[in-house]
JSON list of C-alpha atoms in Angstrom, two decimals:
[
{"chain": "E", "resi": 15, "resn": "VAL", "atom": "CA", "xyz": [-6.08, -15.08, -20.82]},
{"chain": "E", "resi": 16, "resn": "HIS", "atom": "CA", "xyz": [-8.94, -14.05, -23.19]},
{"chain": "E", "resi": 17, "resn": "SER", "atom": "CA", "xyz": [-11.54, -14.99, -20.32]},
{"chain": "E", "resi": 18, "resn": "LEU", "atom": "CA", "xyz": [-9.61, -13.21, -17.42]},
{"chain": "E", "resi": 19, "resn": "THR", "atom": "CA", "xyz": [-9.41, -10.08, -19.69]},
{"chain": "E", "resi": 20, "resn": "GLN", "atom": "CA", "xyz": [-13.15, -10.09, -20.32]},
{"chain": "E", "resi": 21, "resn": "MET", "atom": "CA", "xyz": [-13.45, -10.40, -16.60]},
{"chain": "E", "resi": 22, "resn": "CYS", "atom": "CA", "xyz": [-11.24, -7.90, -15.81]},
{"chain": "E", "resi": 23, "resn": "GLU", "atom": "CA", "xyz": [-12.62, -5.07, -18.25]},
{"chain": "E", "resi": 24, "resn": "GLY", "atom": "CA", "xyz": [-16.41, -6.01, -17.74]},
{"chain": "E", "resi": 25, "resn": "GLY", "atom": "CA", "xyz": [-18.99, -4.83, -15.36]},
{"chain": "E", "resi": 26, "resn": "ILE", "atom": "CA", "xyz": [-18.19, -8.26, -13.24]},
{"chain": "E", "resi": 27, "resn": "TYR", "atom": "CA", "xyz": [-15.25, -5.96, -12.01]},
{"chain": "E", "resi": 28, "resn": "ASP", "atom": "CA", "xyz": [-16.03, -3.12, -9.49]},
{"chain": "E", "resi": 29, "resn": "HIS", "atom": "CA", "xyz": [-14.06, -0.30, -11.70]},
{"chain": "E", "resi": 30, "resn": "LEU", "atom": "CA", "xyz": [-14.19, 2.21, -8.53]},
{"chain": "E", "resi": 31, "resn": "GLY", "atom": "CA", "xyz": [-13.79, 0.24, -5.55]},
{"chain": "E", "resi": 32, "resn": "GLY", "atom": "CA", "xyz": [-11.89, -3.07, -6.76]},
{"chain": "E", "resi": 33, "resn": "GLY", "atom": "CA", "xyz": [-12.96, -6.78, -6.48]},
{"chain": "E", "resi": 34, "resn": "PHE", "atom": "CA", "xyz": [-15.06, -8.95, -8.60]},
{"chain": "E", "resi": 35, "resn": "ALA", "atom": "CA", "xyz": [-19.04, -9.64, -8.22]},
{"chain": "E", "resi": 36, "resn": "ARG", "atom": "CA", "xyz": [-19.79, -13.24, -7.32]},
{"chain": "E", "resi": 37, "resn": "TYR", "atom": "CA", "xyz": [-20.78, -14.22, -11.41]},
{"chain": "E", "resi": 38, "resn": "SER", "atom": "CA", "xyz": [-21.96, -12.74, -14.81]},
{"chain": "E", "resi": 39, "resn": "THR", "atom": "CA", "xyz": [-25.28, -13.08, -15.66]},
{"chain": "E", "resi": 40, "resn": "ASP", "atom": "CA", "xyz": [-24.79, -12.92, -19.39]},
{"chain": "E", "resi": 41, "resn": "ALA", "atom": "CA", "xyz": [-22.32, -14.00, -21.78]},
{"chain": "E", "resi": 42, "resn": "ALA", "atom": "CA", "xyz": [-20.26, -10.67, -22.50]},
{"chain": "E", "resi": 43, "resn": "TRP", "atom": "CA", "xyz": [-19.35, -10.48, -18.44]},
{"chain": "E", "resi": 44, "resn": "LEU", "atom": "CA", "xyz": [-21.44, -7.40, -18.51]},
{"chain": "E", "resi": 45, "resn": "VAL", "atom": "CA", "xyz": [-23.96, -7.90, -15.94]},
{"chain": "E", "resi": 46, "resn": "PRO", "atom": "CA", "xyz": [-22.98, -9.00, -12.71]},
{"chain": "E", "resi": 47, "resn": "HIS", "atom": "CA", "xyz": [-24.80, -10.88, -9.70]},
{"chain": "E", "resi": 48, "resn": "PHE", "atom": "CA", "xyz": [-23.49, -7.81, -7.78]},
{"chain": "E", "resi": 49, "resn": "GLU", "atom": "CA", "xyz": [-22.42, -9.92, -4.49]},
{"chain": "E", "resi": 50, "resn": "LYS", "atom": "CA", "xyz": [-18.84, -9.99, -3.67]},
{"chain": "E", "resi": 51, "resn": "MET", "atom": "CA", "xyz": [-17.41, -13.31, -2.24]},
{"chain": "E", "resi": 52, "resn": "LEU", "atom": "CA", "xyz": [-14.08, -13.67, -0.52]},
{"chain": "E", "resi": 53, "resn": "TYR", "atom": "CA", "xyz": [-13.60, -17.01, -2.14]},
{"chain": "E", "resi": 54, "resn": "ASP", "atom": "CA", "xyz": [-13.93, -16.16, -5.87]},
{"chain": "E", "resi": 55, "resn": "ASN", "atom": "CA", "xyz": [-11.81, -13.00, -5.53]},
{"chain": "E", "resi": 56, "resn": "ALA", "atom": "CA", "xyz": [-9.03, -15.07, -3.68]},
{"chain": "E", "resi": 57, "resn": "GLN", "atom": "CA", "xyz": [-8.69, -17.69, -6.78]},
{"chain": "E", "resi": 58, "resn": "LEU", "atom": "CA", "xyz": [-9.20, -14.71, -9.33]},
{"chain": "E", "resi": 59, "resn": "LEU", "atom": "CA", "xyz": [-6.24, -12.56, -7.49]},
{"chain": "E", "resi": 60, "resn": "ASP", "atom": "CA", "xyz": [-4.35, -16.00, -7.67]},
{"chain": "E", "resi": 61, "resn": "SER", "atom": "CA", "xyz": [-5.16, -16.41, -11.21]},
{"chain": "E", "resi": 62, "resn": "LEU", "atom": "CA", "xyz": [-4.09, -12.82, -11.79]},
{"chain": "E", "resi": 63, "resn": "THR", "atom": "CA", "xyz": [-0.74, -13.30, -10.33]},
{"chain": "E", "resi": 64, "resn": "LEU", "atom": "CA", "xyz": [-0.39, -16.38, -12.27]},
{"chain": "E", "resi": 65, "resn": "VAL", "atom": "CA", "xyz": [-1.29, -15.09, -15.51]},
{"chain": "E", "resi": 66, "resn": "TRP", "atom": "CA", "xyz": [0.43, -12.00, -15.24]},
{"chain": "E", "resi": 67, "resn": "ALA", "atom": "CA", "xyz": [3.88, -13.81, -14.66]},
{"chain": "E", "resi": 68, "resn": "ASP", "atom": "CA", "xyz": [3.26, -15.33, -18.05]},
{"chain": "E", "resi": 69, "resn": "THR", "atom": "CA", "xyz": [2.34, -12.46, -19.74]},
{"chain": "E", "resi": 70, "resn": "GLN", "atom": "CA", "xyz": [3.49, -9.62, -18.36]},
{"chain": "E", "resi": 71, "resn": "LYS", "atom": "CA", "xyz": [-0.02, -7.75, -19.58]},
{"chain": "E", "resi": 72, "resn": "PRO", "atom": "CA", "xyz": [-0.45, -4.38, -17.47]},
{"chain": "E", "resi": 73, "resn": "LEU", "atom": "CA", "xyz": [-4.34, -4.92, -17.28]},
{"chain": "E", "resi": 74, "resn": "PHE", "atom": "CA", "xyz": [-3.58, -8.03, -14.82]},
{"chain": "E", "resi": 75, "resn": "VAL", "atom": "CA", "xyz": [-1.12, -6.52, -12.44]},
{"chain": "E", "resi": 76, "resn": "GLU", "atom": "CA", "xyz": [-3.38, -3.45, -12.00]},
{"chain": "E", "resi": 77, "resn": "ARG", "atom": "CA", "xyz": [-6.56, -5.64, -11.31]},
{"chain": "E", "resi": 78, "resn": "ALA", "atom": "CA", "xyz": [-4.43, -8.05, -8.80]},
{"chain": "E", "resi": 79, "resn": "ARG", "atom": "CA", "xyz": [-3.43, -4.26, -7.14]},
{"chain": "E", "resi": 80, "resn": "GLU", "atom": "CA", "xyz": [-6.92, -2.97, -7.05]},
{"chain": "E", "resi": 81, "resn": "THR", "atom": "CA", "xyz": [-8.13, -6.43, -5.58]},
{"chain": "E", "resi": 82, "resn": "ALA", "atom": "CA", "xyz": [-5.90, -7.05, -3.09]},
{"chain": "E", "resi": 83, "resn": "GLU", "atom": "CA", "xyz": [-6.35, -3.33, -1.68]},
{"chain": "E", "resi": 84, "resn": "TRP", "atom": "CA", "xyz": [-10.26, -3.94, -1.86]},
{"chain": "E", "resi": 85, "resn": "VAL", "atom": "CA", "xyz": [-9.70, -7.10, 0.23]},
{"chain": "E", "resi": 86, "resn": "LEU", "atom": "CA", "xyz": [-7.19, -5.24, 2.92]},
{"chain": "E", "resi": 87, "resn": "ARG", "atom": "CA", "xyz": [-9.93, -1.95, 3.08]},
{"chain": "E", "resi": 88, "resn": "GLU", "atom": "CA", "xyz": [-13.29, -3.72, 3.07]},
{"chain": "E", "resi": 89, "resn": "MET", "atom": "CA", "xyz": [-13.20, -7.21, 4.17]},
{"chain": "E", "resi": 90, "resn": "ALA", "atom": "CA", "xyz": [-11.09, -7.22, 7.27]},
{"chain": "E", "resi": 91, "resn": "VAL", "atom": "CA", "xyz": [-12.34, -7.96, 10.52]},
{"chain": "E", "resi": 92, "resn": "ASP", "atom": "CA", "xyz": [-11.28, -7.32, 13.96]},
{"chain": "E", "resi": 93, "resn": "GLY", "atom": "CA", "xyz": [-8.40, -9.55, 14.73]},
{"chain": "E", "resi": 94, "resn": "GLY", "atom": "CA", "xyz": [-6.93, -9.66, 10.89]},
{"chain": "E", "resi": 95, "resn": "ALA", "atom": "CA", "xyz": [-8.99, -12.00, 8.96]},
{"chain": "E", "resi": 96, "resn": "PHE", "atom": "CA", "xyz": [-11.58, -11.85, 6.38]},
{"chain": "E", "resi": 97, "resn": "ALA", "atom": "CA", "xyz": [-15.41, -11.43, 6.22]},
{"chain": "E", "resi": 98, "resn": "ALA", "atom": "CA", "xyz": [-17.12, -13.77, 4.00]},
{"chain": "E", "resi": 99, "resn": "SER", "atom": "CA", "xyz": [-19.22, -12.01, 1.36]},
{"chain": "E", "resi": 100, "resn": "LEU", "atom": "CA", "xyz": [-20.93, -8.35, 0.60]},
{"chain": "E", "resi": 101, "resn": "ASP", "atom": "CA", "xyz": [-24.68, -8.42, -0.12]},
{"chain": "E", "resi": 102, "resn": "ALA", "atom": "CA", "xyz": [-25.37, -7.45, -3.82]},
{"chain": "E", "resi": 103, "resn": "ASP", "atom": "CA", "xyz": [-28.57, -5.63, -2.35]},
{"chain": "E", "resi": 104, "resn": "SER", "atom": "CA", "xyz": [-28.88, -2.40, -0.65]},
{"chain": "E", "resi": 105, "resn": "GLU", "atom": "CA", "xyz": [-31.79, -0.31, 0.19]},
{"chain": "E", "resi": 106, "resn": "GLY", "atom": "CA", "xyz": [-34.09, -3.50, -1.26]},
{"chain": "E", "resi": 107, "resn": "GLU", "atom": "CA", "xyz": [-32.57, -3.14, -4.73]},
{"chain": "E", "resi": 108, "resn": "GLU", "atom": "CA", "xyz": [-30.19, -5.38, -6.45]},
{"chain": "E", "resi": 109, "resn": "GLY", "atom": "CA", "xyz": [-26.94, -3.68, -7.49]},
{"chain": "E", "resi": 110, "resn": "ARG", "atom": "CA", "xyz": [-28.19, 0.09, -6.44]},
{"chain": "E", "resi": 111, "resn": "PHE", "atom": "CA", "xyz": [-24.75, 0.67, -4.60]},
{"chain": "E", "resi": 112, "resn": "TYR", "atom": "CA", "xyz": [-22.98, 0.09, -8.06]},
{"chain": "E", "resi": 113, "resn": "VAL", "atom": "CA", "xyz": [-24.91, 1.54, -10.93]},
{"chain": "E", "resi": 114, "resn": "TRP", "atom": "CA", "xyz": [-25.57, 4.95, -12.15]},
{"chain": "E", "resi": 115, "resn": "THR", "atom": "CA", "xyz": [-27.71, 7.01, -14.25]},
{"chain": "E", "resi": 116, "resn": "GLU", "atom": "CA", "xyz": [-25.93, 9.60, -16.95]},
{"chain": "E", "resi": 117, "resn": "ALA", "atom": "CA", "xyz": [-27.20, 12.18, -14.71]},
{"chain": "E", "resi": 118, "resn": "GLU", "atom": "CA", "xyz": [-25.54, 11.00, -11.66]},
{"chain": "E", "resi": 119, "resn": "ILE", "atom": "CA", "xyz": [-22.41, 10.83, -13.64]},
{"chain": "E", "resi": 120, "resn": "ASP", "atom": "CA", "xyz": [-22.55, 14.70, -14.69]},
{"chain": "E", "resi": 121, "resn": "ALA", "atom": "CA", "xyz": [-23.55, 15.72, -11.30]},
{"chain": "E", "resi": 122, "resn": "ALA", "atom": "CA", "xyz": [-20.66, 14.06, -9.66]},
{"chain": "E", "resi": 123, "resn": "LEU", "atom": "CA", "xyz": [-18.02, 14.86, -12.32]},
{"chain": "E", "resi": 124, "resn": "GLY", "atom": "CA", "xyz": [-19.16, 18.20, -14.15]},
{"chain": "E", "resi": 125, "resn": "ASP", "atom": "CA", "xyz": [-17.20, 19.04, -17.09]},
{"chain": "E", "resi": 126, "resn": "ASP", "atom": "CA", "xyz": [-15.00, 15.97, -16.75]},
{"chain": "E", "resi": 127, "resn": "ALA", "atom": "CA", "xyz": [-17.94, 13.75, -17.16]},
{"chain": "E", "resi": 128, "resn": "ALA", "atom": "CA", "xyz": [-17.58, 13.26, -21.07]},
{"chain": "E", "resi": 129, "resn": "LEU", "atom": "CA", "xyz": [-14.20, 11.46, -20.64]},
{"chain": "E", "resi": 130, "resn": "LEU", "atom": "CA", "xyz": [-15.41, 8.75, -18.16]},
{"chain": "E", "resi": 131, "resn": "LYS", "atom": "CA", "xyz": [-18.61, 8.02, -19.87]},
{"chain": "E", "resi": 132, "resn": "ARG", "atom": "CA", "xyz": [-16.83, 7.57, -22.87]},
{"chain": "E", "resi": 133, "resn": "ALA", "atom": "CA", "xyz": [-14.17, 5.39, -21.21]},
{"chain": "E", "resi": 134, "resn": "TYR", "atom": "CA", "xyz": [-16.87, 3.42, -19.38]},
{"chain": "E", "resi": 135, "resn": "ASP", "atom": "CA", "xyz": [-19.77, 2.96, -21.82]},
{"chain": "E", "resi": 136, "resn": "ILE", "atom": "CA", "xyz": [-22.02, 5.40, -19.91]},
{"chain": "E", "resi": 137, "resn": "ARG", "atom": "CA", "xyz": [-25.28, 5.74, -22.25]},
{"chain": "E", "resi": 138, "resn": "ALA", "atom": "CA", "xyz": [-28.29, 8.69, -21.46]},
{"chain": "E", "resi": 139, "resn": "GLU", "atom": "CA", "xyz": [-30.72, 5.32, -21.63]},
{"chain": "E", "resi": 140, "resn": "GLY", "atom": "CA", "xyz": [-28.49, 3.15, -19.78]},
{"chain": "E", "resi": 141, "resn": "ASN", "atom": "CA", "xyz": [-26.65, -0.16, -20.72]},
{"chain": "E", "resi": 142, "resn": "TRP", "atom": "CA", "xyz": [-28.77, -2.13, -18.16]},
{"chain": "E", "resi": 143, "resn": "GLU", "atom": "CA", "xyz": [-32.02, -1.34, -17.09]},
{"chain": "E", "resi": 144, "resn": "GLU", "atom": "CA", "xyz": [-31.87, 1.89, -17.72]},
{"chain": "E", "resi": 145, "resn": "LYS", "atom": "CA", "xyz": [-28.75, 2.41, -15.36]},
{"chain": "E", "resi": 146, "resn": "ASN", "atom": "CA", "xyz": [-25.32, 2.07, -16.44]},
{"chain": "E", "resi": 147, "resn": "ILE", "atom": "CA", "xyz": [-22.74, -0.66, -14.92]},
{"chain": "E", "resi": 148, "resn": "LEU", "atom": "CA", "xyz": [-19.33, 0.64, -15.81]},
{"chain": "E", "resi": 149, "resn": "ASN", "atom": "CA", "xyz": [-17.33, -1.41, -18.11]},
{"chain": "E", "resi": 150, "resn": "ARG", "atom": "CA", "xyz": [-14.76, -1.05, -20.80]},
{"chain": "E", "resi": 151, "resn": "LEU", "atom": "CA", "xyz": [-15.94, -4.23, -22.82]},
{"chain": "E", "resi": 152, "resn": "HIS", "atom": "CA", "xyz": [-15.92, -1.85, -25.80]},
{"chain": "E", "resi": 153, "resn": "ARG", "atom": "CA", "xyz": [-12.35, -1.20, -25.81]},
{"chain": "E", "resi": 154, "resn": "PRO", "atom": "CA", "xyz": [-12.30, 2.61, -25.83]},
{"chain": "E", "resi": 155, "resn": "SER", "atom": "CA", "xyz": [-9.12, 3.93, -27.24]},
{"chain": "E", "resi": 156, "resn": "LEU", "atom": "CA", "xyz": [-7.43, 6.31, -24.89]},
{"chain": "E", "resi": 157, "resn": "THR", "atom": "CA", "xyz": [-4.41, 8.34, -24.68]},
{"chain": "E", "resi": 158, "resn": "PRO", "atom": "CA", "xyz": [-1.95, 7.83, -21.61]},
{"chain": "E", "resi": 159, "resn": "LYS", "atom": "CA", "xyz": [-2.56, 11.18, -20.56]},
{"chain": "E", "resi": 160, "resn": "GLU", "atom": "CA", "xyz": [-6.72, 10.21, -20.61]},
{"chain": "E", "resi": 161, "resn": "GLU", "atom": "CA", "xyz": [-5.84, 7.17, -19.01]},
{"chain": "E", "resi": 162, "resn": "GLU", "atom": "CA", "xyz": [-3.94, 9.24, -16.21]},
{"chain": "E", "resi": 163, "resn": "ALA", "atom": "CA", "xyz": [-6.91, 11.86, -15.56]},
{"chain": "E", "resi": 164, "resn": "LEU", "atom": "CA", "xyz": [-9.41, 8.87, -15.42]},
{"chain": "E", "resi": 165, "resn": "ASN", "atom": "CA", "xyz": [-7.70, 7.68, -12.34]},
{"chain": "E", "resi": 166, "resn": "GLY", "atom": "CA", "xyz": [-8.52, 10.91, -10.77]},
{"chain": "E", "resi": 167, "resn": "LEU", "atom": "CA", "xyz": [-12.21, 10.52, -12.05]},
{"chain": "E", "resi": 168, "resn": "ARG", "atom": "CA", "xyz": [-12.76, 7.69, -10.78]},
{"chain": "E", "resi": 169, "resn": "LYS", "atom": "CA", "xyz": [-11.31, 8.51, -7.19]},
{"chain": "E", "resi": 170, "resn": "ARG", "atom": "CA", "xyz": [-13.91, 11.22, -7.19]},
{"chain": "E", "resi": 171, "resn": "LEU", "atom": "CA", "xyz": [-16.76, 8.80, -8.19]},
{"chain": "E", "resi": 172, "resn": "LEU", "atom": "CA", "xyz": [-15.76, 6.27, -5.81]},
{"chain": "E", "resi": 173, "resn": "ALA", "atom": "CA", "xyz": [-16.12, 9.65, -2.85]},
{"chain": "E", "resi": 174, "resn": "VAL", "atom": "CA", "xyz": [-19.70, 10.05, -4.04]},
{"chain": "E", "resi": 175, "resn": "ARG", "atom": "CA", "xyz": [-20.36, 6.17, -4.08]},
{"chain": "E", "resi": 176, "resn": "GLU", "atom": "CA", "xyz": [-18.97, 6.37, -0.67]},
{"chain": "E", "resi": 177, "resn": "ALA", "atom": "CA", "xyz": [-21.94, 8.32, 0.57]},
{"chain": "E", "resi": 178, "resn": "ARG", "atom": "CA", "xyz": [-24.35, 5.61, -0.45]},
{"chain": "E", "resi": 179, "resn": "VAL", "atom": "CA", "xyz": [-26.21, 3.14, 1.85]},
{"chain": "E", "resi": 180, "resn": "ARG", "atom": "CA", "xyz": [-23.52, 0.20, 1.57]},
{"chain": "E", "resi": 181, "resn": "PRO", "atom": "CA", "xyz": [-24.65, -3.45, 1.09]},
{"chain": "E", "resi": 182, "resn": "GLY", "atom": "CA", "xyz": [-24.52, -5.58, 4.15]},
{"chain": "E", "resi": 183, "resn": "ARG", "atom": "CA", "xyz": [-21.35, -7.64, 5.03]},
{"chain": "E", "resi": 184, "resn": "ASP", "atom": "CA", "xyz": [-21.26, -11.05, 6.24]},
{"chain": "E", "resi": 185, "resn": "ASP", "atom": "CA", "xyz": [-18.68, -10.65, 8.56]},
{"chain": "E", "resi": 186, "resn": "LYS", "atom": "CA", "xyz": [-18.44, -14.62, 9.75]},
{"chain": "E", "resi": 187, "resn": "VAL", "atom": "CA", "xyz": [-14.91, -15.90, 9.35]},
{"chain": "E", "resi": 188, "resn": "LEU", "atom": "CA", "xyz": [-14.51, -19.43, 7.32]},
{"chain": "E", "resi": 189, "resn": "ALA", "atom": "CA", "xyz": [-11.32, -20.89, 7.54]},
{"chain": "E", "resi": 190, "resn": "ASP", "atom": "CA", "xyz": [-11.60, -22.38, 4.09]},
{"chain": "E", "resi": 191, "resn": "TRP", "atom": "CA", "xyz": [-12.19, -19.00, 2.25]},
{"chain": "E", "resi": 192, "resn": "ASN", "atom": "CA", "xyz": [-9.86, -17.24, 4.31]},
{"chain": "E", "resi": 193, "resn": "GLY", "atom": "CA", "xyz": [-7.24, -19.98, 3.59]},
{"chain": "E", "resi": 194, "resn": "LEU", "atom": "CA", "xyz": [-7.52, -19.29, -0.26]},
{"chain": "E", "resi": 195, "resn": "MET", "atom": "CA", "xyz": [-7.14, -15.54, 0.49]},
{"chain": "E", "resi": 196, "resn": "ILE", "atom": "CA", "xyz": [-4.48, -16.04, 2.47]},
{"chain": "E", "resi": 197, "resn": "ALA", "atom": "CA", "xyz": [-2.44, -17.59, 0.03]},
{"chain": "E", "resi": 198, "resn": "ALA", "atom": "CA", "xyz": [-3.36, -15.46, -2.86]},
{"chain": "E", "resi": 199, "resn": "LEU", "atom": "CA", "xyz": [-2.27, -12.51, -1.11]},
{"chain": "E", "resi": 200, "resn": "THR", "atom": "CA", "xyz": [1.05, -14.08, 0.15]},
{"chain": "E", "resi": 201, "resn": "GLU", "atom": "CA", "xyz": [1.64, -15.05, -3.50]},
{"chain": "E", "resi": 202, "resn": "ALA", "atom": "CA", "xyz": [0.79, -12.02, -5.04]},
{"chain": "E", "resi": 203, "resn": "GLY", "atom": "CA", "xyz": [2.84, -9.91, -2.20]},
{"chain": "E", "resi": 204, "resn": "LEU", "atom": "CA", "xyz": [5.88, -11.93, -2.99]},
{"chain": "E", "resi": 205, "resn": "VAL", "atom": "CA", "xyz": [5.29, -11.43, -6.79]},
{"chain": "E", "resi": 206, "resn": "PHE", "atom": "CA", "xyz": [4.63, -7.75, -7.21]},
{"chain": "E", "resi": 207, "resn": "GLY", "atom": "CA", "xyz": [6.70, -6.54, -4.10]},
{"chain": "E", "resi": 208, "resn": "GLU", "atom": "CA", "xyz": [3.77, -5.87, -1.53]},
{"chain": "E", "resi": 209, "resn": "PRO", "atom": "CA", "xyz": [4.92, -6.71, 1.82]},
{"chain": "E", "resi": 210, "resn": "ARG", "atom": "CA", "xyz": [1.88, -5.25, 3.31]},
{"chain": "E", "resi": 211, "resn": "TRP", "atom": "CA", "xyz": [-0.14, -7.87, 1.54]},
{"chain": "E", "resi": 212, "resn": "ILE", "atom": "CA", "xyz": [2.04, -10.58, 3.26]},
{"chain": "E", "resi": 213, "resn": "ASP", "atom": "CA", "xyz": [1.78, -9.01, 6.65]},
{"chain": "E", "resi": 214, "resn": "ALA", "atom": "CA", "xyz": [-1.85, -8.89, 6.22]},
{"chain": "E", "resi": 215, "resn": "ALA", "atom": "CA", "xyz": [-2.10, -12.77, 5.15]},
{"chain": "E", "resi": 216, "resn": "ALA", "atom": "CA", "xyz": [0.20, -13.30, 8.07]},
{"chain": "E", "resi": 217, "resn": "ARG", "atom": "CA", "xyz": [-2.62, -11.72, 10.53]},
{"chain": "E", "resi": 218, "resn": "ALA", "atom": "CA", "xyz": [-5.21, -13.66, 8.71]},
{"chain": "E", "resi": 219, "resn": "TYR", "atom": "CA", "xyz": [-3.36, -16.78, 8.89]},
{"chain": "E", "resi": 220, "resn": "ASP", "atom": "CA", "xyz": [-2.96, -16.42, 12.95]},
{"chain": "E", "resi": 221, "resn": "PHE", "atom": "CA", "xyz": [-6.34, -15.56, 13.13]},
{"chain": "E", "resi": 222, "resn": "VAL", "atom": "CA", "xyz": [-7.45, -18.92, 11.66]},
{"chain": "E", "resi": 223, "resn": "ARG", "atom": "CA", "xyz": [-5.02, -20.76, 13.44]},
{"chain": "E", "resi": 224, "resn": "GLY", "atom": "CA", "xyz": [-6.75, -19.49, 16.56]},
{"chain": "E", "resi": 225, "resn": "MET", "atom": "CA", "xyz": [-10.09, -21.02, 15.31]},
{"chain": "E", "resi": 226, "resn": "GLU", "atom": "CA", "xyz": [-9.24, -24.18, 17.52]},
{"chain": "E", "resi": 227, "resn": "ALA", "atom": "CA", "xyz": [-10.72, -25.75, 20.41]},
{"chain": "E", "resi": 228, "resn": "ASN", "atom": "CA", "xyz": [-10.13, -29.03, 22.10]},
{"chain": "E", "resi": 229, "resn": "GLY", "atom": "CA", "xyz": [-7.26, -29.75, 19.56]},
{"chain": "E", "resi": 230, "resn": "HIS", "atom": "CA", "xyz": [-9.74, -29.24, 16.51]},
{"chain": "E", "resi": 231, "resn": "LEU", "atom": "CA", "xyz": [-9.62, -26.70, 13.72]},
{"chain": "E", "resi": 232, "resn": "HIS", "atom": "CA", "xyz": [-13.14, -25.16, 13.21]},
{"chain": "E", "resi": 233, "resn": "HIS", "atom": "CA", "xyz": [-14.81, -24.14, 10.07]},
{"chain": "E", "resi": 234, "resn": "ALA", "atom": "CA", "xyz": [-16.25, -20.53, 11.25]},
{"chain": "E", "resi": 235, "resn": "LYS", "atom": "CA", "xyz": [-15.87, -17.97, 13.93]},
{"chain": "E", "resi": 236, "resn": "ARG", "atom": "CA", "xyz": [-18.20, -14.98, 14.24]},
{"chain": "E", "resi": 237, "resn": "ASN", "atom": "CA", "xyz": [-18.76, -12.66, 17.58]},
{"chain": "E", "resi": 238, "resn": "GLY", "atom": "CA", "xyz": [-16.04, -14.85, 19.24]},
{"chain": "E", "resi": 239, "resn": "ILE", "atom": "CA", "xyz": [-18.39, -17.80, 19.11]},
{"chain": "E", "resi": 240, "resn": "LEU", "atom": "CA", "xyz": [-16.92, -20.95, 16.72]},
{"chain": "E", "resi": 241, "resn": "LYS", "atom": "CA", "xyz": [-19.17, -22.89, 14.51]},
{"chain": "E", "resi": 242, "resn": "GLY", "atom": "CA", "xyz": [-18.65, -26.47, 12.96]},
{"chain": "E", "resi": 243, "resn": "LEU", "atom": "CA", "xyz": [-15.82, -28.88, 12.99]},
{"chain": "E", "resi": 244, "resn": "GLY", "atom": "CA", "xyz": [-13.14, -28.50, 10.23]},
{"chain": "E", "resi": 245, "resn": "LEU", "atom": "CA", "xyz": [-14.04, -29.52, 7.26]},
{"chain": "E", "resi": 246, "resn": "LEU", "atom": "CA", "xyz": [-11.72, -31.11, 4.49]},
{"chain": "E", "resi": 247, "resn": "ASP", "atom": "CA", "xyz": [-11.95, -27.63, 2.24]},
{"chain": "E", "resi": 248, "resn": "ASP", "atom": "CA", "xyz": [-10.65, -26.10, 5.54]},
{"chain": "E", "resi": 249, "resn": "TYR", "atom": "CA", "xyz": [-7.48, -28.11, 5.92]},
{"chain": "E", "resi": 250, "resn": "ALA", "atom": "CA", "xyz": [-6.86, -28.06, 2.17]},
{"chain": "E", "resi": 251, "resn": "THR", "atom": "CA", "xyz": [-6.92, -24.52, 1.72]},
{"chain": "E", "resi": 252, "resn": "LEU", "atom": "CA", "xyz": [-5.13, -23.64, 4.77]},
{"chain": "E", "resi": 253, "resn": "GLY", "atom": "CA", "xyz": [-2.39, -26.53, 3.44]},
{"chain": "E", "resi": 254, "resn": "GLN", "atom": "CA", "xyz": [-1.67, -24.54, 0.24]},
{"chain": "E", "resi": 255, "resn": "ILE", "atom": "CA", "xyz": [-0.43, -21.67, 1.76]},
{"chain": "E", "resi": 256, "resn": "GLY", "atom": "CA", "xyz": [2.82, -23.24, 1.94]},
{"chain": "E", "resi": 257, "resn": "ARG", "atom": "CA", "xyz": [3.16, -23.34, -1.63]},
{"chain": "E", "resi": 258, "resn": "ALA", "atom": "CA", "xyz": [4.08, -19.27, -2.18]},
{"chain": "E", "resi": 259, "resn": "HIS", "atom": "CA", "xyz": [7.91, -19.32, -2.95]}
]
């Protein structure tokens, strides 16, 4: 529970767009390697669902919902399956898409910037290499009204971020990674009452089931081309889909 909380509050989590970066480069979960992987997010979505069922901690359901919505919004490819990853770099710089200077926050939010800066540890000198990674590791004390106001501020800042040059996307479909996400979305959709997630999982499952030739499942598909015979991981992750209750 402690580790999952740190990941949910730290910079390894994308507090604007949802989803988790590949891993953290420090002990506090502040600084991520900014690449986002399908398989990591599938396993974290699964963990959030399972741990929420035991703890009922609101943070976990919030991150589960945000992560699932990010997957549907940014990782879906034509045909309904999910892309493998988003790059860490844009414009030749790691993390450029995700980090902020205080001046950029002020320009985007004007007089409303103070609340977001307090909530997400935004500093004039930056909290990482003279830039700021949004995080809530310092556990700011905010009122329910302030938390509600933050929702609007995040949406405004996300709209500004959307105008930046986006990181590249590896849009190949991997059977095993899709199997993990199909299972996670199905379970989360059942637990949190989100039929859209279940429908998305079903579409992805149909896509992967179609990655067959001559009676054999294949490991990868991109631009209509199948690559590599299915491996043990492909069959194992697709097989676990049936565990959803």
